[in-house]
PDB file of C-alpha atoms in Angstrom:
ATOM      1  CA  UNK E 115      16.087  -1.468  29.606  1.00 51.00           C
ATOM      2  CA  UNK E 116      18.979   0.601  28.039  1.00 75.00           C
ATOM      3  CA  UNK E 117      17.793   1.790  24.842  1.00 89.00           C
ATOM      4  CA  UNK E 118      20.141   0.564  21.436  1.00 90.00           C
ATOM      5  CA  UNK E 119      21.752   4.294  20.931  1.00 90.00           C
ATOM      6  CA  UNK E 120      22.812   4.116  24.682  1.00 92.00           C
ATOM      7  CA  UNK E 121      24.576   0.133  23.927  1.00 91.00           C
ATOM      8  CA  UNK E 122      26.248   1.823  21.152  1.00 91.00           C
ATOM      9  CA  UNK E 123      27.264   4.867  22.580  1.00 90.00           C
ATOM     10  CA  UNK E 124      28.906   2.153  25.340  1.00 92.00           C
ATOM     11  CA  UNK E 125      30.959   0.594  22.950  1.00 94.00           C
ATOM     12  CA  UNK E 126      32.883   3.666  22.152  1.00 93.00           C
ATOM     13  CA  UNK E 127      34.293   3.224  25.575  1.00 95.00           C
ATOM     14  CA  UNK E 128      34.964  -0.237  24.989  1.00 96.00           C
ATOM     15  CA  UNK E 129      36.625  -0.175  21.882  1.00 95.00           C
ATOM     16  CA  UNK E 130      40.143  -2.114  21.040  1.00 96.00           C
ATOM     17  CA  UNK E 131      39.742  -3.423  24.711  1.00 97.00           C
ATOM     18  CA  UNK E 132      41.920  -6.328  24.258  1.00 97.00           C
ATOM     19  CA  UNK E 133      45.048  -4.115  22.324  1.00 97.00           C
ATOM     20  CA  UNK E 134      44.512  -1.690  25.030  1.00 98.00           C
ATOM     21  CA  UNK E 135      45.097  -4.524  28.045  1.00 98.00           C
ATOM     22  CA  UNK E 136      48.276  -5.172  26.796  1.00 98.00           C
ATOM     23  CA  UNK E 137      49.561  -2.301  26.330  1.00 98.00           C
ATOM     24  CA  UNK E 138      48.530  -0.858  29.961  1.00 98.00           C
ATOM     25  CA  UNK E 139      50.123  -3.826  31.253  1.00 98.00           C
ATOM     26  CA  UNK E 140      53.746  -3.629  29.065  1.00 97.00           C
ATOM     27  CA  UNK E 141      53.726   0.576  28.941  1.00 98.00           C
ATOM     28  CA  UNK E 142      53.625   3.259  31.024  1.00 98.00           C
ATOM     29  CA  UNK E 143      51.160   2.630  32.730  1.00 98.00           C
ATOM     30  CA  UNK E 144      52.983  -0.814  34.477  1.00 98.00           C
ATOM     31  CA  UNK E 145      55.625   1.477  35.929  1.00 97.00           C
ATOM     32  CA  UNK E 146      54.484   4.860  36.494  1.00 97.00           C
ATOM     33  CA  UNK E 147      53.713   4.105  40.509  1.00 97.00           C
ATOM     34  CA  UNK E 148      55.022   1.688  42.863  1.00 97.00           C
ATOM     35  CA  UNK E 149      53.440  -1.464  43.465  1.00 98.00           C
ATOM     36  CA  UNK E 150      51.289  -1.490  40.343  1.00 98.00           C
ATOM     37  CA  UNK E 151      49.136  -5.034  39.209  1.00 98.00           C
ATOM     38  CA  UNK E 152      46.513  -5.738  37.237  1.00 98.00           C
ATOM     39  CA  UNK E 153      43.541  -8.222  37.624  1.00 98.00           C
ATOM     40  CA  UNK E 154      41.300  -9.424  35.124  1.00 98.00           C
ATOM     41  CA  UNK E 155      38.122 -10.575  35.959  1.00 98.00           C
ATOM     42  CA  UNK E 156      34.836 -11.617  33.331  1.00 94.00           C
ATOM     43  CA  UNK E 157      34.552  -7.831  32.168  1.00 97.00           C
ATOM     44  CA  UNK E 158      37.331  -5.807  32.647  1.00 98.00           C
ATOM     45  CA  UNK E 159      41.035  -5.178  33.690  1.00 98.00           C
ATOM     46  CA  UNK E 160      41.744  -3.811  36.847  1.00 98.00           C
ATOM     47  CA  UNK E 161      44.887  -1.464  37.118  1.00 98.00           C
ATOM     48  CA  UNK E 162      45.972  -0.966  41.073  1.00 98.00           C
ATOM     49  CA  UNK E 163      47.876  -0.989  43.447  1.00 98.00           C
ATOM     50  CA  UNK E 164      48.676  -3.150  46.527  1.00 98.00           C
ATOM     51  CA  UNK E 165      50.647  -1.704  49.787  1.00 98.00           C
ATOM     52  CA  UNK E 166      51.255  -2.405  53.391  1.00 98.00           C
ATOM     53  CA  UNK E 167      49.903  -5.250  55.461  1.00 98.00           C
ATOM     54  CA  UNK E 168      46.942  -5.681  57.932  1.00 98.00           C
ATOM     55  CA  UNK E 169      43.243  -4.625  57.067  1.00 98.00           C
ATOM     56  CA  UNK E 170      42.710  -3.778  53.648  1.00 98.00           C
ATOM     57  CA  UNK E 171      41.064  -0.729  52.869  1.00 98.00           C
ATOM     58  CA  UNK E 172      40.385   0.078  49.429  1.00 99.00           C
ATOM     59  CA  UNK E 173      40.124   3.448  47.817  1.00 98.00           C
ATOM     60  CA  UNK E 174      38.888   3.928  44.042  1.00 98.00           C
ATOM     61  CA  UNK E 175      40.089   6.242  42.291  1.00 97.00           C
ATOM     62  CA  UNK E 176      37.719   9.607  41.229  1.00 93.00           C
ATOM     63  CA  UNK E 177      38.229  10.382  37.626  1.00 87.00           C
ATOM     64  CA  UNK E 178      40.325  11.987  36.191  1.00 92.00           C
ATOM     65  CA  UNK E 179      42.747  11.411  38.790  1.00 96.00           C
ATOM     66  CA  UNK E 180      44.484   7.897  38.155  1.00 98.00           C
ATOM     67  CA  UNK E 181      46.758   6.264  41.298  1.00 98.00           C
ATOM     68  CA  UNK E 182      49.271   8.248  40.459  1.00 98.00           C
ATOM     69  CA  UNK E 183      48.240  11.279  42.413  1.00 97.00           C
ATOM     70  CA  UNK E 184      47.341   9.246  45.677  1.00 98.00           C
ATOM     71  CA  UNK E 185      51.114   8.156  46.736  1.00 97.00           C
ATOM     72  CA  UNK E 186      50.608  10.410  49.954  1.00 98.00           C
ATOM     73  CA  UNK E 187      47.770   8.719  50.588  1.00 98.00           C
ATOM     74  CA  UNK E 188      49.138   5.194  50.335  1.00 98.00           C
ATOM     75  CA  UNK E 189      52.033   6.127  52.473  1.00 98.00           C
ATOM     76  CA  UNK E 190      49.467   7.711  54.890  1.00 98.00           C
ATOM     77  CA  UNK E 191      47.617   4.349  55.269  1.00 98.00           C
ATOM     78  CA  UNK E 192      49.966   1.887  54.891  1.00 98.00           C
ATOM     79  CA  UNK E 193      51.101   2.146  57.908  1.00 97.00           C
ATOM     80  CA  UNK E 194      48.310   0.588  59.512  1.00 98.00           C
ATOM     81  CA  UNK E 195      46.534  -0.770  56.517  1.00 98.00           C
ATOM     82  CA  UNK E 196      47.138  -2.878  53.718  1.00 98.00           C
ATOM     83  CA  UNK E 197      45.836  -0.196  50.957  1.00 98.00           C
ATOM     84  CA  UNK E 198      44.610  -0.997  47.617  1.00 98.00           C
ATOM     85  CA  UNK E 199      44.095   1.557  45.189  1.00 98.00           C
ATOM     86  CA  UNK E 200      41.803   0.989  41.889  1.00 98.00           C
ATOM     87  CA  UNK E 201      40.739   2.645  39.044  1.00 98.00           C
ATOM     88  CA  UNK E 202      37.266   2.266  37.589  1.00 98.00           C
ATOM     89  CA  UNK E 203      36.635   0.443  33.822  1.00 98.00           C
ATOM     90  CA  UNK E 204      37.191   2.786  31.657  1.00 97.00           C
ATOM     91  CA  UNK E 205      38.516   5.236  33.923  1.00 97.00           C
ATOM     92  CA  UNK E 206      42.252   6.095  34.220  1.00 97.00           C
ATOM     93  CA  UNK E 207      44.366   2.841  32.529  1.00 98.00           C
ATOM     94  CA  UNK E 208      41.727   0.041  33.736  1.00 98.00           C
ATOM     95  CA  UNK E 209      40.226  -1.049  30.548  1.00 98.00           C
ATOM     96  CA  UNK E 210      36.281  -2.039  30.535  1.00 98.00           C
ATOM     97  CA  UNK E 211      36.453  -5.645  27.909  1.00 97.00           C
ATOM     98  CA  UNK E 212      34.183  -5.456  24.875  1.00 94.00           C
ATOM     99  CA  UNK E 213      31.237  -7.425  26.850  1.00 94.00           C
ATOM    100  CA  UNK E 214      31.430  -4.901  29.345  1.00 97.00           C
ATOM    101  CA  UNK E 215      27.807  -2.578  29.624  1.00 96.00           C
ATOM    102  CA  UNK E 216      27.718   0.092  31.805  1.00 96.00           C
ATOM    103  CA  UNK E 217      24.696  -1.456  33.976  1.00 96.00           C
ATOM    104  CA  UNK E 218      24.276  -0.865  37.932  1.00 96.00           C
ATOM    105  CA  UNK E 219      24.029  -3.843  38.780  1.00 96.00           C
ATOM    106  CA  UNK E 220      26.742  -5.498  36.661  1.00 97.00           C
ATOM    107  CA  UNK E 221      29.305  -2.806  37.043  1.00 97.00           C
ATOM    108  CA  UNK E 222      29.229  -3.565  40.901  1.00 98.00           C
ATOM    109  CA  UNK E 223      29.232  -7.389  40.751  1.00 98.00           C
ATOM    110  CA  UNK E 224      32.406  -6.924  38.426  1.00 98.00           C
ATOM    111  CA  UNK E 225      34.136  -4.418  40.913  1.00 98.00           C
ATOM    112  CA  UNK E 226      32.892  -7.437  43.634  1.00 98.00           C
ATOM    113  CA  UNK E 227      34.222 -10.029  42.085  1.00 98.00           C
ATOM    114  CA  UNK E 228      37.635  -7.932  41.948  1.00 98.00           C
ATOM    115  CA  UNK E 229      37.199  -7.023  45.439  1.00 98.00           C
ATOM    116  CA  UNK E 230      36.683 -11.158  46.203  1.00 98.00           C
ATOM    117  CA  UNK E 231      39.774 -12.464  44.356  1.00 98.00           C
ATOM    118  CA  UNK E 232      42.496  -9.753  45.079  1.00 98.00           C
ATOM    119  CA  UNK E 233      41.548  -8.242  48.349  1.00 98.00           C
ATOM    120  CA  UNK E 234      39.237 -11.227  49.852  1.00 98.00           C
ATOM    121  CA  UNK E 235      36.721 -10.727  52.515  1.00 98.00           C
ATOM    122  CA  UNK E 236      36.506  -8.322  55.609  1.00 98.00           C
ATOM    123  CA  UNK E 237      37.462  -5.069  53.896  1.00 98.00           C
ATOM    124  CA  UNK E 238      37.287  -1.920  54.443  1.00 98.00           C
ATOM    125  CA  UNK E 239      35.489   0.567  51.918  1.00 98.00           C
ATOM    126  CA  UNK E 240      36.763   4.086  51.578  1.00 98.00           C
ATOM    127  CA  UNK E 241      34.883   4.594  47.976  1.00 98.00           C
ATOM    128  CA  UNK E 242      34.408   7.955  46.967  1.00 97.00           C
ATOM    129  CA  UNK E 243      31.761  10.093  45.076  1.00 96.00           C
ATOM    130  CA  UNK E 244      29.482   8.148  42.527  1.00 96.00           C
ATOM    131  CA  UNK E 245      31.424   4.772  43.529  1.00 97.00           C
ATOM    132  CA  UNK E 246      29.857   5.143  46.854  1.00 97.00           C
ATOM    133  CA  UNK E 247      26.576   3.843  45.517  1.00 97.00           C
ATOM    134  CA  UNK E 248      28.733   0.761  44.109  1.00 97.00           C
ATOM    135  CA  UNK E 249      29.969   0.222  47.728  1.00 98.00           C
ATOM    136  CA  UNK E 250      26.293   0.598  49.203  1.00 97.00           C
ATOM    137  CA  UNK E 251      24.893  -2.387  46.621  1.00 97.00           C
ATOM    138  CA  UNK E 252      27.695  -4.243  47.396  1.00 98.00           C
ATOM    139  CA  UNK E 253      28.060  -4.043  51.026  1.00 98.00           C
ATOM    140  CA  UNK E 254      24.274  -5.136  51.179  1.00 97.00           C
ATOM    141  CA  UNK E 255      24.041  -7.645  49.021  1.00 98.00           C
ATOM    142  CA  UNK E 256      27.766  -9.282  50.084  1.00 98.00           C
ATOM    143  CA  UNK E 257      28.001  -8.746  53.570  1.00 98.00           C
ATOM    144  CA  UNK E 258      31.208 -10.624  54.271  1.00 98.00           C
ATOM    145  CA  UNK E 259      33.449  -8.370  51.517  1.00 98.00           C
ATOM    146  CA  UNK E 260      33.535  -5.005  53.627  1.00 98.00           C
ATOM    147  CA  UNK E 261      33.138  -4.335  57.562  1.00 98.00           C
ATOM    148  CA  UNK E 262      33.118  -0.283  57.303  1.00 98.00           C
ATOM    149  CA  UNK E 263      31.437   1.907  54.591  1.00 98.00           C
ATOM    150  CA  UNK E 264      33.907   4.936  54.692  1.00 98.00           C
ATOM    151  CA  UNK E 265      32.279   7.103  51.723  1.00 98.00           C
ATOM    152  CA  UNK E 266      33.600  10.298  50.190  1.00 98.00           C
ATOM    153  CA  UNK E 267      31.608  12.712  48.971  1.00 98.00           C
ATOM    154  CA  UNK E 268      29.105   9.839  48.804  1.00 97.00           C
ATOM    155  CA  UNK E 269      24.919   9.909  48.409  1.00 97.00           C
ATOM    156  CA  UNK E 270      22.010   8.019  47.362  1.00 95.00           C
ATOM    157  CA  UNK E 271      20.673   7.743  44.025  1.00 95.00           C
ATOM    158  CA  UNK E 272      18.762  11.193  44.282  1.00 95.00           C
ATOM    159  CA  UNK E 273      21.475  12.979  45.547  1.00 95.00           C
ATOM    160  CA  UNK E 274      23.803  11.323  42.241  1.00 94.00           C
ATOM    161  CA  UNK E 275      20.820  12.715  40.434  1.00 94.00           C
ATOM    162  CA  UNK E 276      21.703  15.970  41.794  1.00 95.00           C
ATOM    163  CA  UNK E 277      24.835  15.849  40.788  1.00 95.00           C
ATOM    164  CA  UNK E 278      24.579  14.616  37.337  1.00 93.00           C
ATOM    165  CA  UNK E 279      22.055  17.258  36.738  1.00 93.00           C
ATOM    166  CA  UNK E 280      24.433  19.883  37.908  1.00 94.00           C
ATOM    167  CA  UNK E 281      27.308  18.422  35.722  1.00 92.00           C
ATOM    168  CA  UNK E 282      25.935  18.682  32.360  1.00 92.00           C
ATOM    169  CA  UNK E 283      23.078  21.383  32.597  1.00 93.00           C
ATOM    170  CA  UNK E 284      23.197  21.322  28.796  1.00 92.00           C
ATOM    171  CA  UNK E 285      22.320  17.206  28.719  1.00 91.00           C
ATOM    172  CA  UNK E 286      25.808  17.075  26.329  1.00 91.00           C
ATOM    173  CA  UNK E 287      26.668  13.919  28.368  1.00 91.00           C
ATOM    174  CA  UNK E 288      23.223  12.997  28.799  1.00 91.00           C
ATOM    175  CA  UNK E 289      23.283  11.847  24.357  1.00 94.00           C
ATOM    176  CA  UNK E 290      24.151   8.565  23.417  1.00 94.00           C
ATOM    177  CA  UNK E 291      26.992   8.223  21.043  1.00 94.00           C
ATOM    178  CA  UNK E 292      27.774  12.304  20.548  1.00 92.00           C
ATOM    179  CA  UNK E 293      28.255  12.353  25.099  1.00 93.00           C
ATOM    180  CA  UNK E 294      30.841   9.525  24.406  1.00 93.00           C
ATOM    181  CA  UNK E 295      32.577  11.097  21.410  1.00 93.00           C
ATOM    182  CA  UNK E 296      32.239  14.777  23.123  1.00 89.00           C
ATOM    183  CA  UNK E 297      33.844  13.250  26.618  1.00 89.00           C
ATOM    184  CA  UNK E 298      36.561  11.924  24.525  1.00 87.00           C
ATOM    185  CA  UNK E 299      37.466  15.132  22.632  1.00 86.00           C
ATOM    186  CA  UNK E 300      36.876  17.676  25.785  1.00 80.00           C
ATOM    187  CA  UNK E 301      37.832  15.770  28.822  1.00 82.00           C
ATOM    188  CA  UNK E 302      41.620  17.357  28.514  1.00 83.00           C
ATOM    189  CA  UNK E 303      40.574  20.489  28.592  1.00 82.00           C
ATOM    190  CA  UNK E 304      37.624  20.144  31.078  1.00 83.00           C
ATOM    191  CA  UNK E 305      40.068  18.672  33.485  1.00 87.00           C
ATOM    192  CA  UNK E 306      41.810  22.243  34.797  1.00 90.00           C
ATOM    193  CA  UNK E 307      38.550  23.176  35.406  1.00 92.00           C
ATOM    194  CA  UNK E 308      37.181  20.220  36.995  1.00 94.00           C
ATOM    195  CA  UNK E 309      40.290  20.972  39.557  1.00 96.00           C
ATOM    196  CA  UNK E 310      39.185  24.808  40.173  1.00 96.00           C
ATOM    197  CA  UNK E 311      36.112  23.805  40.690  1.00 96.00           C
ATOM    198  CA  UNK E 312      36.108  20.694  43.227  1.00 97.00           C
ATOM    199  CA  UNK E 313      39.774  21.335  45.414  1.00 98.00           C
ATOM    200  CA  UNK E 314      39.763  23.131  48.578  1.00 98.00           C
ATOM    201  CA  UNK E 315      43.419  23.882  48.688  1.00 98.00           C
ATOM    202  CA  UNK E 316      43.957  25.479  45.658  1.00 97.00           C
ATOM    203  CA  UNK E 317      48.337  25.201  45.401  1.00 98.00           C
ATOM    204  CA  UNK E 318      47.938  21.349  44.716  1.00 97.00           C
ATOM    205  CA  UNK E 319      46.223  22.410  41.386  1.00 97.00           C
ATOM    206  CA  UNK E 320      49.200  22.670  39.079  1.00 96.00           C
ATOM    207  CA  UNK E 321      50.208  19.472  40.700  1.00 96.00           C
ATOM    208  CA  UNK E 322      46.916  17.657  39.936  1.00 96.00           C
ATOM    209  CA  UNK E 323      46.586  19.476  36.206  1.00 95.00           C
ATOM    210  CA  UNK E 324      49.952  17.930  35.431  1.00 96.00           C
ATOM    211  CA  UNK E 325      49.683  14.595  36.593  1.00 95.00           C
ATOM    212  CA  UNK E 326      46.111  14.272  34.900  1.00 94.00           C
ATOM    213  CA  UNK E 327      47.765  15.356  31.550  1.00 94.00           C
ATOM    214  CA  UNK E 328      50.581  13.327  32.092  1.00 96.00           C
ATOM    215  CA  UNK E 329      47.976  10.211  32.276  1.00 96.00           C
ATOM    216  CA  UNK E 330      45.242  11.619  29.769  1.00 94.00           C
ATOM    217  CA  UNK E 331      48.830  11.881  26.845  1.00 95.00           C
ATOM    218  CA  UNK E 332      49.556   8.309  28.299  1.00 97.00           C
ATOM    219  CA  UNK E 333      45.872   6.949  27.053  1.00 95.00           C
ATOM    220  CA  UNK E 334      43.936   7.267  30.106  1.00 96.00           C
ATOM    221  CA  UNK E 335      40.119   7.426  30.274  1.00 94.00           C
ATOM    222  CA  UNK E 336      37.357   9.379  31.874  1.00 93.00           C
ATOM    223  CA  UNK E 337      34.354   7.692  30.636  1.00 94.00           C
ATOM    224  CA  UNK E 338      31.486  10.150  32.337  1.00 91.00           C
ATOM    225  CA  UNK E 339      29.238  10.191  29.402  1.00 93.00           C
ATOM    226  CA  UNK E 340      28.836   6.297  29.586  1.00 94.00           C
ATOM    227  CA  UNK E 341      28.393   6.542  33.513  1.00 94.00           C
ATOM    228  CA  UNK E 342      26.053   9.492  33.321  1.00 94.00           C
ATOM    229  CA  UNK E 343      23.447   7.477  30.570  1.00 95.00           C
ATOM    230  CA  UNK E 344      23.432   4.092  32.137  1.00 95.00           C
ATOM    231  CA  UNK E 345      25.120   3.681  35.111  1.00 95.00           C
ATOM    232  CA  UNK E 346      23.430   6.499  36.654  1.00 92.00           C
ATOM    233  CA  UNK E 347      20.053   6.004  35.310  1.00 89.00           C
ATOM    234  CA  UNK E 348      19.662   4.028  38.506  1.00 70.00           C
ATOM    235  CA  UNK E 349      16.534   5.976  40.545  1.00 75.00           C
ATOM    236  CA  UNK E 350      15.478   3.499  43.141  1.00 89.00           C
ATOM    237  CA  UNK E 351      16.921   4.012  46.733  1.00 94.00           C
ATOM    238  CA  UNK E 352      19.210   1.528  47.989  1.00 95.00           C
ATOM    239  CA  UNK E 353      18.564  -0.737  50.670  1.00 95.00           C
ATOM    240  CA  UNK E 354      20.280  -0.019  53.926  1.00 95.00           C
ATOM    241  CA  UNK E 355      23.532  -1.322  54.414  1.00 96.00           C
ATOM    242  CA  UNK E 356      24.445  -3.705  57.908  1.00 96.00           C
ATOM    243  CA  UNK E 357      27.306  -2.186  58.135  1.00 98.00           C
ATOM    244  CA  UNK E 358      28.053   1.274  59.791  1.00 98.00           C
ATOM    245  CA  UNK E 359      28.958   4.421  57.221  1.00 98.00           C
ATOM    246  CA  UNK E 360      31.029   7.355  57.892  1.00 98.00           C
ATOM    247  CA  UNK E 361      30.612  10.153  55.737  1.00 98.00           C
ATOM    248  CA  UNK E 362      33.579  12.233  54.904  1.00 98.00           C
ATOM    249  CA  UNK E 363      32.492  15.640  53.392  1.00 98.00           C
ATOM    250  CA  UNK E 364      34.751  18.518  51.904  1.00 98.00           C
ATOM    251  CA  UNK E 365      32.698  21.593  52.294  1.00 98.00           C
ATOM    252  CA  UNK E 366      35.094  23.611  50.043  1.00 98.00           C
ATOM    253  CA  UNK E 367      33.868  21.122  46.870  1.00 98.00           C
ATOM    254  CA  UNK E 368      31.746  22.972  44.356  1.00 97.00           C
ATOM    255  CA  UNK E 369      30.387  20.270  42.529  1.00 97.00           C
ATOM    256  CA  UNK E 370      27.822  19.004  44.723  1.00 97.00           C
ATOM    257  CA  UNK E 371      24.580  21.054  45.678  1.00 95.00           C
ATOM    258  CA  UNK E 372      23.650  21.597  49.019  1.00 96.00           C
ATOM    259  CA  UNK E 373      21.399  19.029  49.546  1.00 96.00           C
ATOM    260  CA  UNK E 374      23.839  16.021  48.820  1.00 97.00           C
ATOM    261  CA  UNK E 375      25.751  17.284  52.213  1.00 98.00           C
ATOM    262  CA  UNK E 376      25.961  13.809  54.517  1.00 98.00           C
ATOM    263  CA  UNK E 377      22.760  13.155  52.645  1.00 97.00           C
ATOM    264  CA  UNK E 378      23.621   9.605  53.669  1.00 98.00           C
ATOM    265  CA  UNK E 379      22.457  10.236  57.253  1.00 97.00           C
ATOM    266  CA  UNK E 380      19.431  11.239  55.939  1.00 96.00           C
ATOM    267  CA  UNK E 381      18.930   7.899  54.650  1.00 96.00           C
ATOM    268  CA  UNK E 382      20.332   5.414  56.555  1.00 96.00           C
ATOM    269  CA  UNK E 383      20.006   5.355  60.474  1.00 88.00           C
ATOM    270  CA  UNK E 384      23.591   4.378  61.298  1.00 90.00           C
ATOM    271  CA  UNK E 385      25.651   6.911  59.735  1.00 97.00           C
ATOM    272  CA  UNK E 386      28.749   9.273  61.337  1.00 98.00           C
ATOM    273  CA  UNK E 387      29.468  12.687  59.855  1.00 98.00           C
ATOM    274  CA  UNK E 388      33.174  14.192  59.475  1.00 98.00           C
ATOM    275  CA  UNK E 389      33.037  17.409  57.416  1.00 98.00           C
ATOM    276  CA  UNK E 390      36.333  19.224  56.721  1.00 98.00           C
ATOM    277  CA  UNK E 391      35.840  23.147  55.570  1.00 98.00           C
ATOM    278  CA  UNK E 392      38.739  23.583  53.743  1.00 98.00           C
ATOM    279  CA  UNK E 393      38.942  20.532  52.008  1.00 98.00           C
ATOM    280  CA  UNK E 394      36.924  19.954  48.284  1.00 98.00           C
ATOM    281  CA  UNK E 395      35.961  16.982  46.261  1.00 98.00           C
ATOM    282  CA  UNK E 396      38.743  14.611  46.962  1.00 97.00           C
ATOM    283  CA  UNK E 397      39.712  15.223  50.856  1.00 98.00           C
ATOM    284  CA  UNK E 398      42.230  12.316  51.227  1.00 98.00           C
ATOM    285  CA  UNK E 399      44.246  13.247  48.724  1.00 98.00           C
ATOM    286  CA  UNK E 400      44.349  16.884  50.264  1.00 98.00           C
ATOM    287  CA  UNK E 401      44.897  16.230  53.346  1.00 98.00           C
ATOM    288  CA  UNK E 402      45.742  12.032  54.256  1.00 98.00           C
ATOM    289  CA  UNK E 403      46.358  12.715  57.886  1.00 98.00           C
ATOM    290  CA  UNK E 404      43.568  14.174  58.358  1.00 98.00           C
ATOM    291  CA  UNK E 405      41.157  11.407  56.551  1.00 98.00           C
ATOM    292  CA  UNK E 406      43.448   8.826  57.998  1.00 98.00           C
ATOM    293  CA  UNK E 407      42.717  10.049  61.347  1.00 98.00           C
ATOM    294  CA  UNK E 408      38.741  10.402  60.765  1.00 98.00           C
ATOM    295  CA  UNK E 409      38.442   6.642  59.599  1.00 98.00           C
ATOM    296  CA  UNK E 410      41.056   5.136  61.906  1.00 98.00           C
ATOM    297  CA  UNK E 411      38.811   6.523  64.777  1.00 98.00           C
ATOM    298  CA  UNK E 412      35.601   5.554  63.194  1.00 98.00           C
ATOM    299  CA  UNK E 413      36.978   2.064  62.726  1.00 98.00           C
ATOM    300  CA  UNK E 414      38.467   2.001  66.423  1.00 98.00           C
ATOM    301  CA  UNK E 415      35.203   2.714  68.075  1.00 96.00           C
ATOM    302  CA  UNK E 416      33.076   0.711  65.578  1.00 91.00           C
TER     303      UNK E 416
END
């Protein structure tokens, strides 16, 4: 049961939900990219984007990126796929509605329910980092959405754990109501180091740093604090999935310890590895042709 500090500290995140929808939707945020829409479903507005026909595969975005740093990859894919991009509530320009809590289990059946109505059954999954436990519920508990768990930088619960623990040694995050405010005041600035620390190829930096600032002076979020006290509080393993996982690693990320490597395979029996050395934390949008040829062969011989 999340404590009533934690609720609060939530609702920072959720604050002037309904001005902020319409403004996403009329500003900047409407045009920046190509091919932008938004969805709304019971708890939040979805910002994304929606290119190229055939099998959809859906990518969501890792904070603080926001879509528009993935246009290589969308061009990459869509010419095979039909490729939706999302952003998180409460990350980038998708806005988490007042209602909206921060739980597990709630969080995913909100991202499911966008999954049902915009990109319909038979998907599939290229979710990356913490996400990749939202794609794990969901693939288990609605079969039919996704055919292929394509996880980046993904893990189990304990291996999120891991992470989190890593992230904020100082448990700054970790504090209901001052993790919220603190995220808010610091995530500029912890951005440009967020990039130093996680990409492999180190020239797309400036490129990354500006787009992020560009987004972050535009209103976007990075809601980590909220994630990190509820939606990570999760411990339990989850069940395995039915369908088969391939786990893309960048080995040139320094954000995750050792032991999350493909700690997926050491969980679940049906699980391919692809590691790339000189890619970090986000390896399709370092390198799309080389992601888009891992997962197009998983996909072909699965």
């Amino acid at each position: 049961m999340t404590g009533f500090l934690t609720r609060l500290g939530a609702r920072l995140d959720t604050l002037g939900a309904a001005r902020k929808m319409a403004r996403f939707r009329d500003g900047w945020p409407a045009t920046a990219s190509p091919n932008i829409k938004f969805h709304r479903t019971a708890n939040a507005q979805y910002r994304y984007c929606d290119a190229g026909s055939g099998q959809t595969i859906i990518f969501v975005v890792d904070g603080p990126m926001t879509i528009e740093v993935y246009g290589p990859v969308i061009a990459t894919f869509s010419a095979r796929f039909r490729v939706v991009v999302v952003e998180m509530p409460a990350m980038g320009f998708s806005v988490a509605g007042s209602a909206f809590d921060f739980e597990f289990r709630s969080t995913n059946d909100d991202l499911a329910e966008f999954i049902r109505e915009v990109c319909g059954e038979g998907s599939i999954f290229a979710f990356s980092c913490v996400t990749s436990l939202a794609a794990l519920d969901i693939a288990a508990r609605m079969p039919e959405l996704v055919t292929h768990l394509t996880l980046i930088q993904g893990g189990g619960t304990q291996a999120f754990a891991r992470f989190k623990a890593g992230r904020d040694p100082k448990g700054i995050l970790a504090r209901p109501i001052f993790g919220q405010l603190a995220m808010a005041r610091m995530a500029p600035k912890r951005m440009p180091k967020w990039y130093a620390l996680t990409v492999g190829r180190k020239e797309q930096i400036p490129h990354l740093c500006e787009c992020a600032e560009r987004s972050f002076a535009q209103g976007a979020m990075w809601s980590l604090a909220s994630a990190f006290q509820i939606y990570m509080a999760k411990r339990d393993e989850l069940p395995a999935p039915q369908q088969p996982i391939l786990s893309i690693w960048g080995a040139a990320d320094g954000s995750h310890p050792a032991d999350n490597v493909h700690s997926l395979a050491r969980l679940y029996g049906d699980v391919t590895c692809v590691t790339f050395d000189d890619l970090g934390h986000t390896p399709e949008i370092e390198d799309p042709g080389a992601v888009f040829a891992a997962i197009t062969d998983f996909v072909d011989r699965r």
